[in-house]
């Protein structure tokens, strides 16, 4: 058995998936430390306000990017395979211009709403700065992941800056000092800015010399795809953060903070899904567009093997160690273990479903992905309205889990029908995940 495990870990794809998962686990552990320390250095209401504004800023950042981060992953990989540096330059320039203008509009909208609510001007300024830097990291990480490495892309987006913030929070905790939301968001923004600077330098060095290359465009393809990517990105980020805003609105800041903490812990499986997306977004498109069927199937199967192991271990951790993990946020969080378990079941099902969303989007089928995610958001919203007055924060968790499970099933069915690929862990029960000869590359033309 040991020999089998060693051979499994020696595979290049396995090392790539495991390395990406370890990066996500490391960033997730730092995020857990950041939020638990934040809860300890703030009042319950203060932590709830911090969590809510963080959620608003993340949604605003995605809205402001108008799908350009996903567009770059889709087309940079395609243009690298077909050796079209002119189109690669064109899509880079186009995406940067569009994202800059749209981001300014999104930040202005958030600032206006906050001002109408009567929020403190310094909080508005800090949230605006955080939104801009967060969006820059999102966009830069996609470019760096394609041109430099996954470590440079995801490490600067999710890992390195969190080390700085965690050290700062430890100093505040040991110094018995209490923070308010504005102070912590300001510190996070400054730390993220350092990561963004490093990312920009790395991308500038890795970019091929395109100064003598004339930029060409496929605006009709880019425009159609970016719209679908944009809608999908908004719906995805709403799945992650809009819950907290709704709980804040329907209940109170302290309960929003509790739900935020439980959902961040349950996101141990969302980290796995994100790791699979990160690895898949770097490796799968080139295999797909070059029609390397055998390697594509091999990659998906190994991803499924790693996923199955991680899901089993994660569920055991949440079931047994959940109360202890919640207690790190504060004693009043421990009573919500049932909420954590329910949320973890939903995110575990999503992780077990594999990178079906990534495969659909990165292979030219993004149009069918959007309605499914929209239905997920609508179902979750209805569930919140019905269940929160009845069951409180547990009702919110049930609504989130049911909608996530149904969405995962729907996306896997669509992925199998449209691409002939089963990306879920169920592939391990079958002799082959690939319907040989049945898959066809479809570009994201104007019809899509």
Short mmCIF file of C-alpha atoms in Angstrom, two decimals:
data_model
loop_
_atom_site.label_atom_id
_atom_site.label_comp_id
_atom_site.label_asym_id
_atom_site.label_seq_id
_atom_site.Cartn_x
_atom_site.Cartn_y
_atom_site.Cartn_z
CA UNK A 1 0.00 0.00 0.00
CA UNK A 2 2.85 2.40 0.85
CA UNK A 3 4.38 1.75 -2.56
CA UNK A 4 1.06 2.59 -4.22
CA UNK A 5 0.81 5.87 -2.29
CA UNK A 6 4.40 6.80 -3.20
CA UNK A 7 3.73 6.11 -6.89
CA UNK A 8 0.52 8.14 -6.66
CA UNK A 9 2.39 11.13 -5.21
CA UNK A 10 5.14 10.92 -7.81
CA UNK A 11 2.74 11.62 -10.67
CA UNK A 12 3.19 15.10 -12.07
CA UNK A 13 -0.53 15.82 -12.06
CA UNK A 14 -0.86 14.57 -8.49
CA UNK A 15 1.99 16.82 -7.36
CA UNK A 16 0.38 19.75 -9.13
CA UNK A 17 -3.05 19.16 -7.57
CA UNK A 18 -1.64 18.45 -4.10
CA UNK A 19 0.62 21.50 -4.30
CA UNK A 20 -2.30 23.71 -5.27
CA UNK A 21 -4.47 22.24 -2.51
CA UNK A 22 -1.69 22.80 0.05
CA UNK A 23 -1.46 26.43 -1.06
CA UNK A 24 -5.22 26.78 -0.64
CA UNK A 25 -5.15 24.99 2.72
CA UNK A 26 -2.35 27.27 3.88
CA UNK A 27 -4.24 30.37 2.78
CA UNK A 28 -7.41 28.97 4.35
CA UNK A 29 -5.62 28.36 7.64
CA UNK A 30 -4.35 31.94 7.58
CA UNK A 31 -7.85 33.21 6.77
CA UNK A 32 -9.19 31.20 9.70
CA UNK A 33 -6.52 32.67 11.97
CA UNK A 34 -7.26 36.17 10.65
CA UNK A 35 -10.99 35.98 11.23
CA UNK A 36 -10.78 34.22 14.60
CA UNK A 37 -8.25 36.79 15.85
CA UNK A 38 -10.42 39.58 14.45
CA UNK A 39 -13.40 38.22 16.39
CA UNK A 40 -11.27 38.18 19.53
CA UNK A 41 -10.09 41.77 19.09
CA UNK A 42 -13.53 43.21 18.28
CA UNK A 43 -16.91 43.42 19.92
CA UNK A 44 -19.54 40.96 18.55
CA UNK A 45 -21.30 43.79 16.73
CA UNK A 46 -17.99 45.17 15.47
CA UNK A 47 -17.01 41.81 14.00
CA UNK A 48 -20.42 41.50 12.35
CA UNK A 49 -20.05 44.96 10.79
CA UNK A 50 -16.53 44.07 9.62
CA UNK A 51 -17.77 40.81 8.04
CA UNK A 52 -20.66 42.57 6.33
CA UNK A 53 -18.54 45.36 4.81
CA UNK A 54 -15.94 42.81 3.73
CA UNK A 55 -18.70 40.93 1.92
CA UNK A 56 -20.00 44.10 0.28
CA UNK A 57 -16.51 45.03 -0.91
CA UNK A 58 -15.86 41.57 -2.37
CA UNK A 59 -19.12 41.68 -4.32
CA UNK A 60 -18.31 45.22 -5.55
CA UNK A 61 -14.85 44.09 -6.69
CA UNK A 62 -16.31 41.30 -8.79
CA UNK A 63 -18.99 43.58 -10.23
CA UNK A 64 -16.32 46.11 -11.17
CA UNK A 65 -14.17 43.56 -12.99
CA UNK A 66 -17.07 42.84 -15.39
CA UNK A 67 -15.88 39.29 -16.03
CA UNK A 68 -12.43 40.27 -17.32
CA UNK A 69 -10.58 38.01 -14.87
CA UNK A 70 -12.32 34.89 -16.22
CA UNK A 71 -12.10 36.17 -19.78
CA UNK A 72 -8.31 36.32 -19.52
CA UNK A 73 -8.06 32.73 -18.31
CA UNK A 74 -10.28 31.59 -21.17
CA UNK A 75 -8.53 33.39 -24.01
CA UNK A 76 -4.91 33.64 -22.86
CA UNK A 77 -4.78 29.85 -22.71
CA UNK A 78 -6.39 29.51 -26.13
CA UNK A 79 -4.08 32.08 -27.77
CA UNK A 80 -1.00 30.47 -26.23
CA UNK A 81 -1.97 27.09 -27.70
CA UNK A 82 -2.57 28.50 -31.20
CA UNK A 83 0.47 30.85 -30.94
CA UNK A 84 -1.34 34.15 -31.45
CA UNK A 85 0.62 36.80 -29.47
CA UNK A 86 -1.21 39.57 -31.33
CA UNK A 87 -4.55 38.41 -29.95
CA UNK A 88 -3.04 37.78 -26.51
CA UNK A 89 -1.83 41.39 -26.41
CA UNK A 90 -5.19 42.60 -27.62
CA UNK A 91 -7.17 40.79 -24.95
CA UNK A 92 -4.77 41.95 -22.21
CA UNK A 93 -5.06 45.62 -23.18
CA UNK A 94 -8.79 45.43 -23.68
CA UNK A 95 -9.41 43.74 -20.32
CA UNK A 96 -7.26 46.20 -18.39
CA UNK A 97 -9.01 49.24 -19.88
CA UNK A 98 -12.51 47.88 -19.31
CA UNK A 99 -11.77 46.74 -15.76
CA UNK A 100 -10.28 50.10 -14.72
CA UNK A 101 -13.28 52.12 -15.90
CA UNK A 102 -15.89 49.71 -14.54
CA UNK A 103 -14.12 49.45 -11.18
CA UNK A 104 -14.24 53.21 -10.68
CA UNK A 105 -18.00 53.12 -11.30
CA UNK A 106 -18.52 50.23 -8.87
CA UNK A 107 -16.49 51.92 -6.12
CA UNK A 108 -18.38 55.20 -6.61
CA UNK A 109 -21.68 53.33 -6.28
CA UNK A 110 -20.65 51.66 -3.01
CA UNK A 111 -19.38 54.96 -1.60
CA UNK A 112 -22.62 56.72 -2.54
CA UNK A 113 -24.81 54.09 -0.86
CA UNK A 114 -22.64 54.12 2.27
CA UNK A 115 -22.79 57.91 2.39
CA UNK A 116 -26.59 57.86 2.09
CA UNK A 117 -26.68 55.39 4.99
CA UNK A 118 -24.74 57.89 7.07
CA UNK A 119 -21.62 55.75 7.52
CA UNK A 120 -18.38 57.35 8.72
CA UNK A 121 -16.39 58.93 5.90
CA UNK A 122 -13.19 57.14 6.94
CA UNK A 123 -14.96 53.76 6.78
CA UNK A 124 -16.25 54.62 3.29
CA UNK A 125 -12.76 55.60 2.14
CA UNK A 126 -11.21 52.44 3.60
CA UNK A 127 -13.80 50.12 2.06
CA UNK A 128 -13.35 51.85 -1.32
CA UNK A 129 -9.59 51.37 -1.19
CA UNK A 130 -10.01 47.73 -0.16
CA UNK A 131 -12.38 47.13 -3.07
CA UNK A 132 -9.91 48.56 -5.60
CA UNK A 133 -6.93 46.59 -4.28
CA UNK A 134 -8.94 43.37 -4.01
CA UNK A 135 -10.07 43.72 -7.62
CA UNK A 136 -6.49 44.35 -8.71
CA UNK A 137 -5.36 41.16 -7.00
CA UNK A 138 -8.19 39.16 -8.57
CA UNK A 139 -7.31 40.35 -12.06
CA UNK A 140 -3.56 40.10 -11.52
CA UNK A 141 -3.77 36.59 -10.10
CA UNK A 142 -5.46 35.32 -13.26
CA UNK A 143 -2.75 36.85 -15.46
CA UNK A 144 0.05 35.65 -13.17
CA UNK A 145 -1.41 32.15 -13.00
CA UNK A 146 -1.31 31.87 -16.79
CA UNK A 147 2.01 33.63 -17.42
CA UNK A 148 4.09 33.06 -14.26
CA UNK A 149 2.92 30.34 -11.87
CA UNK A 150 0.08 29.30 -9.59
CA UNK A 151 2.20 30.31 -6.59
CA UNK A 152 2.67 33.84 -7.88
CA UNK A 153 -1.00 34.15 -8.82
CA UNK A 154 -2.73 32.59 -5.83
CA UNK A 155 0.06 33.12 -3.30
CA UNK A 156 -0.12 36.89 -3.59
CA UNK A 157 -3.88 36.89 -3.79
CA UNK A 158 -4.62 34.75 -0.77
CA UNK A 159 -1.53 33.76 1.21
CA UNK A 160 1.35 36.19 1.74
CA UNK A 161 -0.59 39.32 2.75
CA UNK A 162 -2.54 37.32 5.32
CA UNK A 163 0.69 36.52 7.17
CA UNK A 164 1.20 40.25 7.74
CA UNK A 165 -2.36 40.79 8.97
CA UNK A 166 -2.26 37.77 11.29
CA UNK A 167 0.96 39.02 12.89
CA UNK A 168 -0.62 42.44 13.37
CA UNK A 169 -3.72 40.91 15.00
CA UNK A 170 -1.57 38.78 17.30
CA UNK A 171 0.21 41.95 18.44
CA UNK A 172 -3.16 43.61 19.10
CA UNK A 173 -4.45 40.57 21.00
CA UNK A 174 -1.39 40.26 23.23
CA UNK A 175 -1.43 44.02 23.73
CA UNK A 176 -5.09 43.79 24.88
CA UNK A 177 -6.15 46.39 22.33
CA UNK A 178 -9.56 46.48 20.68
CA UNK A 179 -9.99 47.25 16.99
CA UNK A 180 -12.87 48.71 15.06
CA UNK A 181 -13.83 47.58 11.52
CA UNK A 182 -12.24 50.62 9.84
CA UNK A 183 -8.82 49.98 11.39
CA UNK A 184 -8.71 46.32 10.42
CA UNK A 185 -9.91 46.90 6.85
CA UNK A 186 -7.20 49.58 6.48
CA UNK A 187 -4.49 47.16 7.64
CA UNK A 188 -5.76 44.45 5.28
CA UNK A 189 -5.76 46.91 2.38
CA UNK A 190 -2.15 47.95 3.00
CA UNK A 191 -0.99 44.33 3.26
CA UNK A 192 -2.81 43.40 0.05
CA UNK A 193 -1.23 46.38 -1.72
CA UNK A 194 2.21 44.90 -1.11
CA UNK A 195 1.10 41.63 -2.70
CA UNK A 196 -0.32 43.50 -5.67
CA UNK A 197 2.98 45.33 -6.23
CA UNK A 198 4.93 42.04 -6.20
CA UNK A 199 2.41 40.54 -8.60
CA UNK A 200 2.69 43.43 -11.06
CA UNK A 201 6.49 43.19 -11.09
CA UNK A 202 6.40 39.42 -11.70
CA UNK A 203 3.90 39.77 -14.55
CA UNK A 204 5.93 42.55 -16.18
CA UNK A 205 9.02 40.34 -16.15
CA UNK A 206 7.18 37.26 -17.44
CA UNK A 207 5.36 38.97 -20.28
CA UNK A 208 6.91 38.30 -23.68
CA UNK A 209 8.22 41.32 -25.54
CA UNK A 210 5.03 42.43 -27.26
CA UNK A 211 6.11 45.98 -28.01
CA UNK A 212 6.70 45.09 -31.65
CA UNK A 213 3.50 43.07 -31.87
CA UNK A 214 0.41 44.72 -33.25
CA UNK A 215 -2.56 44.09 -31.00
CA UNK A 216 -5.52 42.48 -32.72
CA UNK A 217 -8.96 41.90 -31.38
CA UNK A 218 -11.93 39.57 -31.52
CA UNK A 219 -14.26 41.99 -29.81
CA UNK A 220 -17.45 40.13 -30.65
CA UNK A 221 -16.13 36.95 -29.01
CA UNK A 222 -14.68 38.82 -26.04
CA UNK A 223 -17.80 40.91 -25.49
CA UNK A 224 -20.15 37.93 -25.54
CA UNK A 225 -17.96 35.79 -23.31
CA UNK A 226 -17.15 38.59 -20.86
CA UNK A 227 -20.85 39.26 -20.28
CA UNK A 228 -21.54 35.63 -19.41
CA UNK A 229 -18.38 35.43 -17.30
CA UNK A 230 -19.40 38.65 -15.53
CA UNK A 231 -22.87 37.43 -14.66
CA UNK A 232 -21.46 34.08 -13.54
CA UNK A 233 -18.82 35.79 -11.38
CA UNK A 234 -21.40 38.03 -9.73
CA UNK A 235 -23.62 35.05 -8.98
CA UNK A 236 -20.68 33.05 -7.61
CA UNK A 237 -19.51 35.81 -5.29
CA UNK A 238 -23.12 36.35 -4.21
CA UNK A 239 -23.18 32.67 -3.20
CA UNK A 240 -20.15 33.28 -0.99
CA UNK A 241 -20.89 36.66 0.55
CA UNK A 242 -24.50 37.74 0.03
CA UNK A 243 -25.61 35.33 2.76
CA UNK A 244 -23.80 37.40 5.36
CA UNK A 245 -25.40 40.63 4.13
CA UNK A 246 -28.86 39.06 4.25
CA UNK A 247 -28.34 37.70 7.77
CA UNK A 248 -27.12 41.15 8.84
CA UNK A 249 -30.22 42.74 7.31
CA UNK A 250 -32.76 40.18 8.51
CA UNK A 251 -31.29 39.61 11.99
CA UNK A 252 -28.46 41.63 13.59
CA UNK A 253 -24.70 42.33 13.28
CA UNK A 254 -23.68 39.81 15.96
CA UNK A 255 -25.61 36.98 14.27
CA UNK A 256 -24.10 37.99 10.92
CA UNK A 257 -20.67 37.61 12.51
CA UNK A 258 -21.57 34.14 13.80
CA UNK A 259 -22.83 33.05 10.38
CA UNK A 260 -19.72 34.48 8.75
CA UNK A 261 -17.46 32.50 11.08
CA UNK A 262 -19.35 29.24 10.51
CA UNK A 263 -19.39 29.73 6.74
CA UNK A 264 -15.65 30.46 6.67
CA UNK A 265 -14.99 27.21 8.54
CA UNK A 266 -17.28 25.27 6.22
CA UNK A 267 -15.31 26.73 3.35
CA UNK A 268 -12.62 24.15 3.97
CA UNK A 269 -14.36 22.35 1.10
CA UNK A 270 -14.78 25.53 -0.90
CA UNK A 271 -10.99 25.85 -0.63
CA UNK A 272 -10.72 22.42 -2.21
CA UNK A 273 -13.07 23.48 -5.00
CA UNK A 274 -11.06 26.66 -5.51
CA UNK A 275 -7.83 24.67 -5.61
CA UNK A 276 -9.28 22.36 -8.25
CA UNK A 277 -10.45 25.37 -10.25
CA UNK A 278 -7.02 26.99 -9.95
CA UNK A 279 -5.20 23.87 -11.09
CA UNK A 280 -7.78 23.07 -13.75
CA UNK A 281 -7.78 26.61 -15.14
CA UNK A 282 -4.04 26.37 -15.70
CA UNK A 283 -3.85 22.82 -17.09
CA UNK A 284 -7.18 21.75 -18.58
CA UNK A 285 -7.80 24.43 -21.26
CA UNK A 286 -4.54 23.73 -23.12
CA UNK A 287 -5.25 19.98 -23.07
CA UNK A 288 -8.81 20.59 -24.24
CA UNK A 289 -7.98 22.91 -27.10
CA UNK A 290 -5.03 20.75 -28.23
CA UNK A 291 -7.37 17.71 -28.14
CA UNK A 292 -5.09 15.70 -25.89
CA UNK A 293 -7.90 13.35 -24.84
CA UNK A 294 -5.84 10.84 -22.90
CA UNK A 295 -4.02 13.38 -20.73
CA UNK A 296 -7.25 15.31 -20.14
CA UNK A 297 -8.94 12.15 -18.82
CA UNK A 298 -5.91 11.22 -16.72
CA UNK A 299 -5.80 14.68 -15.15
CA UNK A 300 -9.48 14.62 -14.24
CA UNK A 301 -9.26 11.17 -12.70
CA UNK A 302 -6.32 12.09 -10.52
CA UNK A 303 -8.11 15.27 -9.45
CA UNK A 304 -11.08 13.13 -8.43
CA UNK A 305 -8.86 10.83 -6.37
CA UNK A 306 -7.36 13.73 -4.43
CA UNK A 307 -10.81 15.28 -3.96
CA UNK A 308 -12.31 12.10 -2.50
CA UNK A 309 -9.55 11.85 0.10
CA UNK A 310 -9.84 15.51 1.07
CA UNK A 311 -13.64 15.47 1.37
CA UNK A 312 -13.58 12.45 3.69
CA UNK A 313 -10.88 13.98 5.90
CA UNK A 314 -12.60 17.37 5.95
CA UNK A 315 -15.98 16.00 7.03
CA UNK A 316 -14.33 14.09 9.88
CA UNK A 317 -12.53 17.25 10.98
CA UNK A 318 -15.71 19.35 11.00
CA UNK A 319 -17.75 16.67 12.80
CA UNK A 320 -15.21 15.99 15.55
CA UNK A 321 -13.29 19.23 15.87
CA UNK A 322 -15.99 21.74 14.98
CA UNK A 323 -16.73 22.95 18.53
CA UNK A 324 -13.05 23.51 19.25
CA UNK A 325 -12.57 25.44 16.02
CA UNK A 326 -15.60 27.62 16.70
CA UNK A 327 -14.38 28.31 20.21
CA UNK A 328 -11.32 30.03 18.73
CA UNK A 329 -13.66 32.80 17.56
CA UNK A 330 -15.14 33.13 21.04
CA UNK A 331 -17.23 31.09 23.51
CA UNK A 332 -20.56 32.33 22.09
CA UNK A 333 -19.69 30.82 18.67
CA UNK A 334 -19.48 27.23 20.01
CA UNK A 335 -23.24 26.81 20.26
CA UNK A 336 -23.50 27.01 16.46
CA UNK A 337 -21.85 23.63 15.73
CA UNK A 338 -25.04 22.40 14.04
CA UNK A 339 -24.94 25.39 11.69
CA UNK A 340 -21.34 24.56 10.83
CA UNK A 341 -22.17 20.91 10.09
CA UNK A 342 -25.06 21.83 7.79
CA UNK A 343 -22.94 24.34 5.87
CA UNK A 344 -20.06 21.84 5.63
CA UNK A 345 -22.33 19.21 4.07
CA UNK A 346 -23.24 21.64 1.30
CA UNK A 347 -19.68 22.70 0.54
CA UNK A 348 -18.53 19.06 0.70
CA UNK A 349 -21.07 18.11 -1.96
CA UNK A 350 -19.86 21.01 -4.08
CA UNK A 351 -16.24 19.89 -3.76
CA UNK A 352 -17.14 16.28 -4.58
CA UNK A 353 -18.80 17.56 -7.75
CA UNK A 354 -15.39 18.55 -9.07
CA UNK A 355 -14.49 21.42 -11.41
CA UNK A 356 -17.61 21.15 -13.57
CA UNK A 357 -18.10 24.92 -13.52
CA UNK A 358 -14.52 25.51 -14.63
CA UNK A 359 -14.78 22.97 -17.45
CA UNK A 360 -18.01 24.48 -18.76
CA UNK A 361 -16.68 28.02 -18.67
CA UNK A 362 -13.20 27.34 -19.99
CA UNK A 363 -14.34 25.20 -22.90
CA UNK A 364 -16.80 27.64 -24.44
CA UNK A 365 -20.01 26.55 -22.68
CA UNK A 366 -20.27 29.47 -20.27
CA UNK A 367 -23.72 30.48 -21.50
CA UNK A 368 -25.45 27.45 -20.00
CA UNK A 369 -23.58 27.91 -16.72
CA UNK A 370 -25.13 31.28 -15.88
CA UNK A 371 -28.82 30.21 -15.58
CA UNK A 372 -27.89 27.40 -13.21
CA UNK A 373 -25.98 29.71 -10.86
CA UNK A 374 -28.77 32.29 -11.10
CA UNK A 375 -31.28 29.63 -10.06
CA UNK A 376 -29.01 28.77 -7.13
CA UNK A 377 -28.99 32.38 -5.91
CA UNK A 378 -32.77 32.69 -6.34
CA UNK A 379 -33.43 29.42 -4.50
CA UNK A 380 -31.12 30.46 -1.67
CA UNK A 381 -32.83 33.84 -1.37
CA UNK A 382 -36.26 32.22 -1.16
CA UNK A 383 -34.94 29.77 1.41
CA UNK A 384 -33.59 32.61 3.54
CA UNK A 385 -36.89 34.49 3.45
CA UNK A 386 -38.84 31.35 4.43
CA UNK A 387 -36.48 29.63 6.87
CA UNK A 388 -34.73 32.45 8.77
CA UNK A 389 -37.93 33.68 10.49
CA UNK A 390 -38.67 30.05 11.43
CA UNK A 391 -35.27 28.57 12.32
CA UNK A 392 -33.00 31.59 12.61
CA UNK A 393 -29.38 31.20 11.54
CA UNK A 394 -29.83 27.41 11.15
CA UNK A 395 -32.49 28.12 8.53
CA UNK A 396 -29.99 30.20 6.59
CA UNK A 397 -27.52 27.30 6.66
CA UNK A 398 -30.15 24.80 5.46
CA UNK A 399 -31.16 27.08 2.58
CA UNK A 400 -27.53 27.53 1.54
CA UNK A 401 -26.80 23.78 1.63
CA UNK A 402 -29.89 22.68 -0.29
CA UNK A 403 -29.34 25.25 -3.06
CA UNK A 404 -25.66 24.35 -3.32
CA UNK A 405 -26.34 20.62 -3.55
CA UNK A 406 -28.96 21.04 -6.28
CA UNK A 407 -26.66 23.34 -8.25
CA UNK A 408 -23.78 20.87 -8.05
CA UNK A 409 -25.96 18.07 -9.43
CA UNK A 410 -27.26 20.27 -12.24
CA UNK A 411 -23.78 21.44 -13.27
CA UNK A 412 -22.44 17.89 -13.36
CA UNK A 413 -25.30 16.73 -15.56
CA UNK A 414 -24.69 19.65 -17.95
CA UNK A 415 -20.94 19.01 -17.96
CA UNK A 416 -21.39 15.36 -18.90
CA UNK A 417 -23.90 16.18 -21.63
CA UNK A 418 -22.03 19.09 -23.19
CA UNK A 419 -18.39 17.94 -22.94
CA UNK A 420 -18.66 14.19 -22.36
CA UNK A 421 -16.71 14.59 -19.12
CA UNK A 422 -17.68 13.55 -15.58
CA UNK A 423 -15.51 15.69 -13.25
CA UNK A 424 -17.03 14.42 -9.99
CA UNK A 425 -15.69 11.79 -7.60
CA UNK A 426 -18.26 9.39 -9.09
CA UNK A 427 -15.83 8.95 -11.96
CA UNK A 428 -13.82 6.68 -9.65
CA UNK A 429 -16.71 4.20 -9.73
CA UNK A 430 -16.64 3.98 -13.52
CA UNK A 431 -14.14 2.45 -15.87
CA UNK A 432 -13.70 5.68 -17.84
CA UNK A 433 -14.83 9.26 -17.44
CA UNK A 434 -14.36 10.06 -21.10
CA UNK A 435 -16.81 9.29 -23.85
CA UNK A 436 -14.20 8.82 -26.47
CA UNK A 437 -14.84 10.65 -29.69
CA UNK A 438 -17.86 12.47 -28.27
CA UNK A 439 -16.28 15.69 -27.21
CA UNK A 440 -16.03 18.71 -29.42
CA UNK A 441 -14.30 22.03 -28.85
CA UNK A 442 -16.74 24.90 -29.09
CA UNK A 443 -15.49 28.44 -29.19
CA UNK A 444 -17.28 31.20 -27.37
CA UNK A 445 -18.63 32.91 -30.45
CA UNK A 446 -21.24 35.59 -30.52
CA UNK A 447 -24.00 33.00 -30.29
CA UNK A 448 -22.69 31.94 -26.92
#
